[in-house]
Amino acid sequence: MDRSVTASGNIDRFPFLDRDDDAGVLRVRPGEWVLEEDLIVPEGLLFQITGPVHLQLRNGSRIVSRSPLDWAGSADRPVIITTDGSQAPLLLFRPGAASRIHDVELPGLITHHASVRASNVRGVVSWHSEGGRLELEQVGFVGGTDQYVARFANTSMLDCAFGGAKDDAVTIIGGEADLRDVSITGALGIALKAELGARVTASGVDIRRSDKGIEGATAASVKAAGAVRNCRLAVHAERDALRYGPVRIELERMELEGNEEDVRIGDGSAVFRDGDRVHGRKGPGGT
């Protein structure tokens, strides 16, 4: 993508956009619209969508915004984003102010040093973030690989659901995460993973029928309450990584039921359950 186009934008190419320079707002007109090339929104605007709007992204086109979003739909005035591509259709790049996405159907997004509050968002396949602050409430993820990945970001989740991840569901790399009443079902990889010194707190977490339930690696710290059921391995603390340090996982009021293996602990790392240290099976090579 041409950097000059990315910086200056190409909003003049799309007749369904209305720009109000006095208010500093870019609006999408109500209706059903087709994008066959990337839409580039420059910085300095508020990119606003109010339903009813259906944006169809074809030929793998994407929406790339350097401005914050204010997208809001409702049951009778929906906002729907669809794509025929395999990439996330929305990229939010250093927008400079907080964004809001409410009651929207959106298959995926990538955020880079952005503050985003998303509520009642449906049909998400993937959300990958680098830095920033992400607040998710009643967001539903379905299918896809590596459904939610946050790198050195601050994440909070409330009442979110993850289903059918083809690999890992929630991955927190560095940074912090506070997860409340999050359900993860049928992940073919790891349901909840923390690594590179991440600090994760999960209360009311419900993990079912996944390969691994909770895994910590490379000096991560996880505090979790809830349940892990019918997984191959419920809890895994990888070994003390020489460059990073040990993993610490604390389980409080955690139900472990129907798993092939409940706890595996690598050399130097630790798992505690209701305050007592657990002596789980060592993995091959101490991993």
PDB file of C-alpha atoms in Angstrom:
ATOM      1  CA  MET A   1       0.000   0.000   0.000  1.00  0.00           C
ATOM      2  CA  ASP A   2       1.387   3.423  -0.993  1.00  0.00           C
ATOM      3  CA  ARG A   3       2.395   5.330   2.154  1.00  0.00           C
ATOM      4  CA  SER A   4       1.355   8.678   0.709  1.00  0.00           C
ATOM      5  CA  VAL A   5      -2.122   7.333   0.016  1.00  0.00           C
ATOM      6  CA  THR A   6      -2.288   5.839   3.511  1.00  0.00           C
ATOM      7  CA  ALA A   7      -1.427   9.206   5.073  1.00  0.00           C
ATOM      8  CA  SER A   8      -3.657  11.407   2.897  1.00  0.00           C
ATOM      9  CA  GLY A   9      -6.538   8.996   2.407  1.00  0.00           C
ATOM     10  CA  ASN A  10      -8.718   8.302  -0.600  1.00  0.00           C
ATOM     11  CA  ILE A  11     -12.165   9.066   0.777  1.00  0.00           C
ATOM     12  CA  ASP A  12     -13.050  11.195  -2.264  1.00  0.00           C
ATOM     13  CA  ARG A  13     -13.334   8.001  -4.323  1.00  0.00           C
ATOM     14  CA  PHE A  14     -16.373   6.775  -2.395  1.00  0.00           C
ATOM     15  CA  PRO A  15     -19.664   8.574  -3.122  1.00  0.00           C
ATOM     16  CA  PHE A  16     -21.417   7.132  -0.060  1.00  0.00           C
ATOM     17  CA  LEU A  17     -19.141   9.114   2.290  1.00  0.00           C
ATOM     18  CA  ASP A  18     -20.052  12.585   3.568  1.00  0.00           C
ATOM     19  CA  ARG A  19     -17.284  14.734   5.033  1.00  0.00           C
ATOM     20  CA  ASP A  20     -18.140  17.563   7.414  1.00  0.00           C
ATOM     21  CA  ASP A  21     -14.956  19.573   7.862  1.00  0.00           C
ATOM     22  CA  ASP A  22     -16.544  21.982  10.345  1.00  0.00           C
ATOM     23  CA  ALA A  23     -17.475  19.118  12.658  1.00  0.00           C
ATOM     24  CA  GLY A  24     -14.449  16.997  11.751  1.00  0.00           C
ATOM     25  CA  VAL A  25     -16.674  14.022  10.970  1.00  0.00           C
ATOM     26  CA  LEU A  26     -16.720  11.506   8.131  1.00  0.00           C
ATOM     27  CA  ARG A  27     -20.069   9.716   7.830  1.00  0.00           C
ATOM     28  CA  VAL A  28     -21.265   6.713   5.858  1.00  0.00           C
ATOM     29  CA  ARG A  29     -24.687   7.286   4.367  1.00  0.00           C
ATOM     30  CA  PRO A  30     -27.378   4.760   5.307  1.00  0.00           C
ATOM     31  CA  GLY A  31     -27.719   1.954   2.783  1.00  0.00           C
ATOM     32  CA  GLU A  32     -25.910  -1.011   1.278  1.00  0.00           C
ATOM     33  CA  TRP A  33     -22.546  -0.207  -0.287  1.00  0.00           C
ATOM     34  CA  VAL A  34     -19.803  -2.154  -2.051  1.00  0.00           C
ATOM     35  CA  LEU A  35     -16.060  -1.524  -1.714  1.00  0.00           C
ATOM     36  CA  GLU A  36     -13.813  -3.030  -4.369  1.00  0.00           C
ATOM     37  CA  GLU A  37     -10.650  -1.248  -3.246  1.00  0.00           C
ATOM     38  CA  ASP A  38      -9.203  -0.262   0.116  1.00  0.00           C
ATOM     39  CA  LEU A  39     -10.855   2.680   1.836  1.00  0.00           C
ATOM     40  CA  ILE A  40      -8.173   4.831   3.487  1.00  0.00           C
ATOM     41  CA  VAL A  41      -9.400   7.264   6.142  1.00  0.00           C
ATOM     42  CA  PRO A  42      -6.751   9.892   7.043  1.00  0.00           C
ATOM     43  CA  GLU A  43      -6.126  11.227  10.530  1.00  0.00           C
ATOM     44  CA  GLY A  44      -7.965  14.179  12.011  1.00  0.00           C
ATOM     45  CA  LEU A  45     -11.555  12.980  11.570  1.00  0.00           C
ATOM     46  CA  LEU A  46     -14.159  11.005  13.482  1.00  0.00           C
ATOM     47  CA  PHE A  47     -15.215   8.104  11.247  1.00  0.00           C
ATOM     48  CA  GLN A  48     -18.883   7.605  12.029  1.00  0.00           C
ATOM     49  CA  ILE A  49     -21.318   4.884  10.978  1.00  0.00           C
ATOM     50  CA  THR A  50     -24.901   4.822  12.214  1.00  0.00           C
ATOM     51  CA  GLY A  51     -27.218   2.072  11.007  1.00  0.00           C
ATOM     52  CA  PRO A  52     -28.741   0.919   8.840  1.00  0.00           C
ATOM     53  CA  VAL A  53     -25.511   0.340   6.903  1.00  0.00           C
ATOM     54  CA  HIS A  54     -24.175  -2.752   5.142  1.00  0.00           C
ATOM     55  CA  LEU A  55     -20.643  -2.484   3.753  1.00  0.00           C
ATOM     56  CA  GLN A  56     -19.625  -5.327   1.438  1.00  0.00           C
ATOM     57  CA  LEU A  57     -15.853  -5.546   1.022  1.00  0.00           C
ATOM     58  CA  ARG A  58     -14.940  -7.353  -2.179  1.00  0.00           C
ATOM     59  CA  ASN A  59     -11.688  -8.361  -3.858  1.00  0.00           C
ATOM     60  CA  GLY A  60     -10.066  -8.560  -0.442  1.00  0.00           C
ATOM     61  CA  SER A  61     -10.513  -4.822   0.111  1.00  0.00           C
ATOM     62  CA  ARG A  62     -10.144  -3.362   3.603  1.00  0.00           C
ATOM     63  CA  ILE A  63     -10.955  -0.282   5.645  1.00  0.00           C
ATOM     64  CA  VAL A  64      -7.785   1.371   6.941  1.00  0.00           C
ATOM     65  CA  SER A  65      -8.362   4.228   9.375  1.00  0.00           C
ATOM     66  CA  ARG A  66      -5.972   6.626  11.070  1.00  0.00           C
ATOM     67  CA  SER A  67      -8.973   8.331  12.660  1.00  0.00           C
ATOM     68  CA  PRO A  68     -11.029   7.042  15.596  1.00  0.00           C
ATOM     69  CA  LEU A  69     -14.284   5.186  14.961  1.00  0.00           C
ATOM     70  CA  ASP A  70     -17.793   5.756  16.229  1.00  0.00           C
ATOM     71  CA  TRP A  71     -19.792   2.862  14.811  1.00  0.00           C
ATOM     72  CA  ALA A  72     -23.205   2.155  16.313  1.00  0.00           C
ATOM     73  CA  GLY A  73     -26.047  -0.051  15.150  1.00  0.00           C
ATOM     74  CA  SER A  74     -29.178  -1.453  16.751  1.00  0.00           C
ATOM     75  CA  ALA A  75     -31.564  -4.354  16.265  1.00  0.00           C
ATOM     76  CA  ASP A  76     -33.735  -2.421  13.822  1.00  0.00           C
ATOM     77  CA  ARG A  77     -30.919  -0.310  12.343  1.00  0.00           C
ATOM     78  CA  PRO A  78     -28.039  -2.779  11.914  1.00  0.00           C
ATOM     79  CA  VAL A  79     -24.438  -2.092  10.982  1.00  0.00           C
ATOM     80  CA  ILE A  80     -22.986  -5.043   9.073  1.00  0.00           C
ATOM     81  CA  ILE A  81     -19.499  -5.427   7.599  1.00  0.00           C
ATOM     82  CA  THR A  82     -18.886  -8.420   5.323  1.00  0.00           C
ATOM     83  CA  THR A  83     -15.821  -9.485   3.372  1.00  0.00           C
ATOM     84  CA  ASP A  84     -14.872 -12.026   0.736  1.00  0.00           C
ATOM     85  CA  GLY A  85     -11.234 -11.909   1.816  1.00  0.00           C
ATOM     86  CA  SER A  86      -9.262 -13.910   4.354  1.00  0.00           C
ATOM     87  CA  GLN A  87      -7.705 -10.843   6.007  1.00  0.00           C
ATOM     88  CA  ALA A  88      -9.258  -8.777   8.766  1.00  0.00           C
ATOM     89  CA  PRO A  89     -11.351  -6.157   6.936  1.00  0.00           C
ATOM     90  CA  LEU A  90     -10.665  -3.321   9.410  1.00  0.00           C
ATOM     91  CA  LEU A  91      -7.275  -1.837  10.325  1.00  0.00           C
ATOM     92  CA  LEU A  92      -7.164   0.896  12.954  1.00  0.00           C
ATOM     93  CA  PHE A  93      -3.742   2.518  13.034  1.00  0.00           C
ATOM     94  CA  ARG A  94      -2.730   5.004  15.762  1.00  0.00           C
ATOM     95  CA  PRO A  95      -6.033   6.922  15.622  1.00  0.00           C
ATOM     96  CA  GLY A  96      -5.103   9.368  18.378  1.00  0.00           C
ATOM     97  CA  ALA A  97      -8.416   9.141  20.272  1.00  0.00           C
ATOM     98  CA  ALA A  98     -10.686   6.423  21.642  1.00  0.00           C
ATOM     99  CA  SER A  99     -12.976   4.441  19.336  1.00  0.00           C
ATOM    100  CA  ARG A 100     -16.398   2.940  19.978  1.00  0.00           C
ATOM    101  CA  ILE A 101     -17.898  -0.052  18.161  1.00  0.00           C
ATOM    102  CA  HIS A 102     -21.384  -0.947  19.400  1.00  0.00           C
ATOM    103  CA  ASP A 103     -23.922  -3.458  18.088  1.00  0.00           C
ATOM    104  CA  VAL A 104     -22.019  -4.234  14.896  1.00  0.00           C
ATOM    105  CA  GLU A 105     -21.432  -7.395  12.875  1.00  0.00           C
ATOM    106  CA  LEU A 106     -17.720  -7.356  12.069  1.00  0.00           C
ATOM    107  CA  PRO A 107     -15.631 -10.371  11.013  1.00  0.00           C
ATOM    108  CA  GLY A 108     -12.256  -9.066  12.086  1.00  0.00           C
ATOM    109  CA  LEU A 109      -9.969  -6.192  12.929  1.00  0.00           C
ATOM    110  CA  ILE A 110      -6.362  -5.280  13.548  1.00  0.00           C
ATOM    111  CA  THR A 111      -5.597  -2.421  15.918  1.00  0.00           C
ATOM    112  CA  HIS A 112      -2.241  -0.731  16.363  1.00  0.00           C
ATOM    113  CA  HIS A 113      -1.763   1.455  19.444  1.00  0.00           C
ATOM    114  CA  ALA A 114      -5.488   2.178  19.614  1.00  0.00           C
ATOM    115  CA  SER A 115      -7.990   2.557  22.429  1.00  0.00           C
ATOM    116  CA  VAL A 116     -11.169   0.675  21.506  1.00  0.00           C
ATOM    117  CA  ARG A 117     -14.375  -0.078  23.383  1.00  0.00           C
ATOM    118  CA  ALA A 118     -16.385  -2.802  21.644  1.00  0.00           C
ATOM    119  CA  SER A 119     -19.778  -3.971  22.900  1.00  0.00           C
ATOM    120  CA  ASN A 120     -22.326  -6.376  21.451  1.00  0.00           C
ATOM    121  CA  VAL A 121     -20.120  -7.135  18.449  1.00  0.00           C
ATOM    122  CA  ARG A 122     -20.941 -10.351  16.590  1.00  0.00           C
ATOM    123  CA  GLY A 123     -19.328 -12.724  14.122  1.00  0.00           C
ATOM    124  CA  VAL A 124     -15.719 -11.864  14.926  1.00  0.00           C
ATOM    125  CA  VAL A 125     -13.225 -14.318  13.439  1.00  0.00           C
ATOM    126  CA  SER A 126     -10.069 -12.540  14.599  1.00  0.00           C
ATOM    127  CA  TRP A 127      -8.957  -9.479  16.534  1.00  0.00           C
ATOM    128  CA  HIS A 128      -5.229  -8.812  16.735  1.00  0.00           C
ATOM    129  CA  SER A 129      -3.837  -5.843  18.649  1.00  0.00           C
ATOM    130  CA  GLU A 130      -0.441  -4.270  19.128  1.00  0.00           C
ATOM    131  CA  GLY A 131      -0.355  -1.963  22.141  1.00  0.00           C
ATOM    132  CA  GLY A 132      -3.268   0.200  23.207  1.00  0.00           C
ATOM    133  CA  ARG A 133      -6.243  -0.429  25.461  1.00  0.00           C
ATOM    134  CA  LEU A 134      -9.014  -2.824  24.414  1.00  0.00           C
ATOM    135  CA  GLU A 135     -12.341  -3.131  26.224  1.00  0.00           C
ATOM    136  CA  LEU A 136     -14.632  -5.922  25.027  1.00  0.00           C
ATOM    137  CA  GLU A 137     -18.133  -6.544  26.363  1.00  0.00           C
ATOM    138  CA  GLN A 138     -20.465  -9.164  24.902  1.00  0.00           C
ATOM    139  CA  VAL A 139     -18.237  -9.800  21.911  1.00  0.00           C
ATOM    140  CA  GLY A 140     -18.708 -13.125  20.124  1.00  0.00           C
ATOM    141  CA  PHE A 141     -15.884 -14.926  18.294  1.00  0.00           C
ATOM    142  CA  VAL A 142     -16.484 -17.876  15.996  1.00  0.00           C
ATOM    143  CA  GLY A 143     -14.076 -20.045  13.978  1.00  0.00           C
ATOM    144  CA  GLY A 144     -10.790 -18.722  12.687  1.00  0.00           C
ATOM    145  CA  THR A 145      -7.199 -19.150  13.807  1.00  0.00           C
ATOM    146  CA  ASP A 146      -5.716 -17.243  16.755  1.00  0.00           C
ATOM    147  CA  GLN A 147      -9.005 -15.534  17.516  1.00  0.00           C
ATOM    148  CA  TYR A 148      -7.833 -12.838  19.948  1.00  0.00           C
ATOM    149  CA  VAL A 149      -4.174 -11.873  20.187  1.00  0.00           C
ATOM    150  CA  ALA A 150      -3.016  -8.863  22.224  1.00  0.00           C
ATOM    151  CA  ARG A 151       0.672  -7.928  22.176  1.00  0.00           C
ATOM    152  CA  PHE A 152       1.822  -5.605  24.954  1.00  0.00           C
ATOM    153  CA  ALA A 153      -1.669  -4.173  25.321  1.00  0.00           C
ATOM    154  CA  ASN A 154      -4.126  -3.677  28.154  1.00  0.00           C
ATOM    155  CA  THR A 155      -7.196  -5.877  27.667  1.00  0.00           C
ATOM    156  CA  SER A 156     -10.445  -6.139  29.590  1.00  0.00           C
ATOM    157  CA  MET A 157     -13.217  -8.572  28.646  1.00  0.00           C
ATOM    158  CA  LEU A 158     -16.686  -9.019  30.102  1.00  0.00           C
ATOM    159  CA  ASP A 159     -19.210 -11.676  29.065  1.00  0.00           C
ATOM    160  CA  CYS A 160     -17.408 -12.624  25.841  1.00  0.00           C
ATOM    161  CA  ALA A 161     -17.693 -15.982  24.057  1.00  0.00           C
ATOM    162  CA  PHE A 162     -15.154 -17.836  21.911  1.00  0.00           C
ATOM    163  CA  GLY A 163     -16.176 -20.859  19.880  1.00  0.00           C
ATOM    164  CA  GLY A 164     -14.467 -23.244  17.494  1.00  0.00           C
ATOM    165  CA  ALA A 165     -10.990 -21.737  17.286  1.00  0.00           C
ATOM    166  CA  LYS A 166      -8.932 -23.661  14.733  1.00  0.00           C
ATOM    167  CA  ASP A 167      -5.866 -22.980  16.865  1.00  0.00           C
ATOM    168  CA  ASP A 168      -5.638 -20.783  19.980  1.00  0.00           C
ATOM    169  CA  ALA A 169      -8.560 -18.708  21.259  1.00  0.00           C
ATOM    170  CA  VAL A 170      -7.183 -15.998  23.597  1.00  0.00           C
ATOM    171  CA  THR A 171      -3.472 -15.150  23.582  1.00  0.00           C
ATOM    172  CA  ILE A 172      -2.017 -12.416  25.784  1.00  0.00           C
ATOM    173  CA  ILE A 173       1.615 -11.573  24.970  1.00  0.00           C
ATOM    174  CA  GLY A 174       3.087  -9.163  27.488  1.00  0.00           C
ATOM    175  CA  GLY A 175       0.843  -6.467  28.906  1.00  0.00           C
ATOM    176  CA  GLU A 176      -2.147  -7.134  31.137  1.00  0.00           C
ATOM    177  CA  ALA A 177      -5.598  -8.665  30.799  1.00  0.00           C
ATOM    178  CA  ASP A 178      -8.654  -8.823  33.043  1.00  0.00           C
ATOM    179  CA  LEU A 179     -11.196 -11.394  31.844  1.00  0.00           C
ATOM    180  CA  ARG A 180     -14.581 -11.769  33.513  1.00  0.00           C
ATOM    181  CA  ASP A 181     -17.273 -14.302  32.617  1.00  0.00           C
ATOM    182  CA  VAL A 182     -15.519 -15.409  29.448  1.00  0.00           C
ATOM    183  CA  SER A 183     -16.454 -18.752  27.854  1.00  0.00           C
ATOM    184  CA  ILE A 184     -14.170 -20.661  25.486  1.00  0.00           C
ATOM    185  CA  THR A 185     -15.407 -23.804  23.766  1.00  0.00           C
ATOM    186  CA  GLY A 186     -13.851 -26.174  21.262  1.00  0.00           C
ATOM    187  CA  ALA A 187     -10.426 -24.596  20.722  1.00  0.00           C
ATOM    188  CA  LEU A 188      -8.192 -26.974  18.780  1.00  0.00           C
ATOM    189  CA  GLY A 189      -5.163 -25.354  20.400  1.00  0.00           C
ATOM    190  CA  ILE A 190      -4.939 -23.419  23.670  1.00  0.00           C
ATOM    191  CA  ALA A 191      -8.048 -21.781  25.088  1.00  0.00           C
ATOM    192  CA  LEU A 192      -6.241 -19.148  27.203  1.00  0.00           C
ATOM    193  CA  LYS A 193      -2.530 -18.511  26.781  1.00  0.00           C
ATOM    194  CA  ALA A 194      -0.283 -15.977  28.522  1.00  0.00           C
ATOM    195  CA  GLU A 195       3.357 -15.413  27.627  1.00  0.00           C
ATOM    196  CA  LEU A 196       6.289 -12.988  27.701  1.00  0.00           C
ATOM    197  CA  GLY A 197       5.611 -11.704  31.197  1.00  0.00           C
ATOM    198  CA  ALA A 198       1.882 -11.150  30.664  1.00  0.00           C
ATOM    199  CA  ARG A 199      -0.250 -10.629  33.767  1.00  0.00           C
ATOM    200  CA  VAL A 200      -3.687 -12.201  33.362  1.00  0.00           C
ATOM    201  CA  THR A 201      -6.612 -12.343  35.768  1.00  0.00           C
ATOM    202  CA  ALA A 202      -9.604 -14.463  34.764  1.00  0.00           C
ATOM    203  CA  SER A 203     -12.706 -14.764  36.961  1.00  0.00           C
ATOM    204  CA  GLY A 204     -15.732 -16.821  36.025  1.00  0.00           C
ATOM    205  CA  VAL A 205     -13.883 -18.326  33.073  1.00  0.00           C
ATOM    206  CA  ASP A 206     -15.559 -21.394  31.536  1.00  0.00           C
ATOM    207  CA  ILE A 207     -13.341 -23.501  29.268  1.00  0.00           C
ATOM    208  CA  ARG A 208     -14.665 -26.659  27.640  1.00  0.00           C
ATOM    209  CA  ARG A 209     -13.681 -29.267  25.044  1.00  0.00           C
ATOM    210  CA  SER A 210     -10.376 -27.692  24.052  1.00  0.00           C
ATOM    211  CA  ASP A 211      -6.945 -29.224  23.580  1.00  0.00           C
ATOM    212  CA  LYS A 212      -5.382 -27.161  26.369  1.00  0.00           C
ATOM    213  CA  GLY A 213      -7.304 -25.036  28.845  1.00  0.00           C
ATOM    214  CA  ILE A 214      -4.880 -22.546  30.414  1.00  0.00           C
ATOM    215  CA  GLU A 215      -1.207 -22.230  29.541  1.00  0.00           C
ATOM    216  CA  GLY A 216       1.477 -19.890  30.855  1.00  0.00           C
ATOM    217  CA  ALA A 217       4.902 -19.447  29.264  1.00  0.00           C
ATOM    218  CA  THR A 218       7.985 -17.210  29.508  1.00  0.00           C
ATOM    219  CA  ALA A 219       7.454 -15.618  32.930  1.00  0.00           C
ATOM    220  CA  ALA A 220       3.711 -15.115  32.584  1.00  0.00           C
ATOM    221  CA  SER A 221       1.445 -14.878  35.622  1.00  0.00           C
ATOM    222  CA  VAL A 222      -2.151 -16.141  35.576  1.00  0.00           C
ATOM    223  CA  LYS A 223      -4.784 -15.959  38.310  1.00  0.00           C
ATOM    224  CA  ALA A 224      -7.940 -17.840  37.360  1.00  0.00           C
ATOM    225  CA  ALA A 225     -11.271 -18.860  38.862  1.00  0.00           C
ATOM    226  CA  GLY A 226     -14.014 -20.826  37.139  1.00  0.00           C
ATOM    227  CA  ALA A 227     -13.894 -24.178  35.369  1.00  0.00           C
ATOM    228  CA  VAL A 228     -11.882 -26.175  32.844  1.00  0.00           C
ATOM    229  CA  ARG A 229     -13.761 -29.230  31.627  1.00  0.00           C
ATOM    230  CA  ASN A 230     -13.230 -32.027  29.122  1.00  0.00           C
ATOM    231  CA  CYS A 231      -9.871 -30.852  27.785  1.00  0.00           C
ATOM    232  CA  ARG A 232      -6.817 -32.937  26.966  1.00  0.00           C
ATOM    233  CA  LEU A 233      -4.731 -30.851  29.388  1.00  0.00           C
ATOM    234  CA  ALA A 234      -6.431 -28.397  31.740  1.00  0.00           C
ATOM    235  CA  VAL A 235      -3.524 -26.317  33.091  1.00  0.00           C
ATOM    236  CA  HIS A 236       0.048 -26.090  31.815  1.00  0.00           C
ATOM    237  CA  ALA A 237       2.838 -24.005  33.345  1.00  0.00           C
ATOM    238  CA  GLU A 238       5.800 -24.177  31.004  1.00  0.00           C
ATOM    239  CA  ARG A 239       9.282 -24.436  32.473  1.00  0.00           C
ATOM    240  CA  ASP A 240      11.371 -21.539  33.756  1.00  0.00           C
ATOM    241  CA  ALA A 241      12.691 -19.926  30.574  1.00  0.00           C
ATOM    242  CA  LEU A 242      16.335 -18.940  30.996  1.00  0.00           C
ATOM    243  CA  ARG A 243      15.962 -15.507  29.401  1.00  0.00           C
ATOM    244  CA  TYR A 244      12.627 -14.675  31.048  1.00  0.00           C
ATOM    245  CA  GLY A 245      11.877 -16.548  34.260  1.00  0.00           C
ATOM    246  CA  PRO A 246       9.334 -18.994  35.701  1.00  0.00           C
ATOM    247  CA  VAL A 247       5.591 -19.173  35.178  1.00  0.00           C
ATOM    248  CA  ARG A 248       3.156 -18.773  38.069  1.00  0.00           C
ATOM    249  CA  ILE A 249      -0.454 -19.932  37.820  1.00  0.00           C
ATOM    250  CA  GLU A 250      -2.862 -19.464  40.737  1.00  0.00           C
ATOM    251  CA  LEU A 251      -6.191 -21.288  40.666  1.00  0.00           C
ATOM    252  CA  GLU A 252      -8.900 -20.149  43.073  1.00  0.00           C
ATOM    253  CA  ARG A 253     -12.239 -21.968  43.267  1.00  0.00           C
ATOM    254  CA  MET A 254     -11.346 -23.644  39.988  1.00  0.00           C
ATOM    255  CA  GLU A 255     -13.223 -26.762  38.889  1.00  0.00           C
ATOM    256  CA  LEU A 256     -11.150 -29.241  36.887  1.00  0.00           C
ATOM    257  CA  GLU A 257     -13.464 -31.947  35.579  1.00  0.00           C
ATOM    258  CA  GLY A 258     -13.318 -34.611  32.890  1.00  0.00           C
ATOM    259  CA  ASN A 259      -9.855 -33.665  31.622  1.00  0.00           C
ATOM    260  CA  GLU A 260      -7.375 -36.272  30.410  1.00  0.00           C
ATOM    261  CA  GLU A 261      -4.743 -34.496  32.509  1.00  0.00           C
ATOM    262  CA  ASP A 262      -5.381 -31.732  35.034  1.00  0.00           C
ATOM    263  CA  VAL A 263      -2.008 -30.070  35.676  1.00  0.00           C
ATOM    264  CA  ARG A 264       1.430 -30.186  34.068  1.00  0.00           C
ATOM    265  CA  ILE A 265       4.297 -28.119  35.462  1.00  0.00           C
ATOM    266  CA  GLY A 266       7.659 -27.389  33.881  1.00  0.00           C
ATOM    267  CA  ASP A 267      10.879 -27.179  35.882  1.00  0.00           C
ATOM    268  CA  GLY A 268      11.107 -24.047  38.020  1.00  0.00           C
ATOM    269  CA  SER A 269       7.521 -22.923  37.449  1.00  0.00           C
ATOM    270  CA  ALA A 270       4.648 -23.199  39.929  1.00  0.00           C
ATOM    271  CA  VAL A 271       0.919 -23.850  40.077  1.00  0.00           C
ATOM    272  CA  PHE A 272      -1.162 -23.133  43.186  1.00  0.00           C
ATOM    273  CA  ARG A 273      -4.713 -24.272  43.868  1.00  0.00           C
ATOM    274  CA  ASP A 274      -6.629 -22.506  46.617  1.00  0.00           C
ATOM    275  CA  GLY A 275      -3.309 -21.407  48.107  1.00  0.00           C
ATOM    276  CA  ASP A 276      -1.637 -24.825  48.088  1.00  0.00           C
ATOM    277  CA  ARG A 277       1.199 -25.627  45.728  1.00  0.00           C
ATOM    278  CA  VAL A 278       0.317 -28.323  43.208  1.00  0.00           C
ATOM    279  CA  HIS A 279       2.800 -31.029  42.274  1.00  0.00           C
ATOM    280  CA  GLY A 280       1.593 -31.937  38.817  1.00  0.00           C
ATOM    281  CA  ARG A 281       3.168 -34.215  36.264  1.00  0.00           C
ATOM    282  CA  LYS A 282       6.336 -32.954  34.654  1.00  0.00           C
ATOM    283  CA  GLY A 283       6.187 -32.618  30.900  1.00  0.00           C
ATOM    284  CA  PRO A 284       8.759 -34.210  28.589  1.00  0.00           C
ATOM    285  CA  GLY A 285      12.071 -32.437  29.150  1.00  0.00           C
ATOM    286  CA  GLY A 286      10.524 -30.391  31.929  1.00  0.00           C
ATOM    287  CA  THR A 287       8.288 -28.414  29.591  1.00  0.00           C
TER     288      THR A 287
END
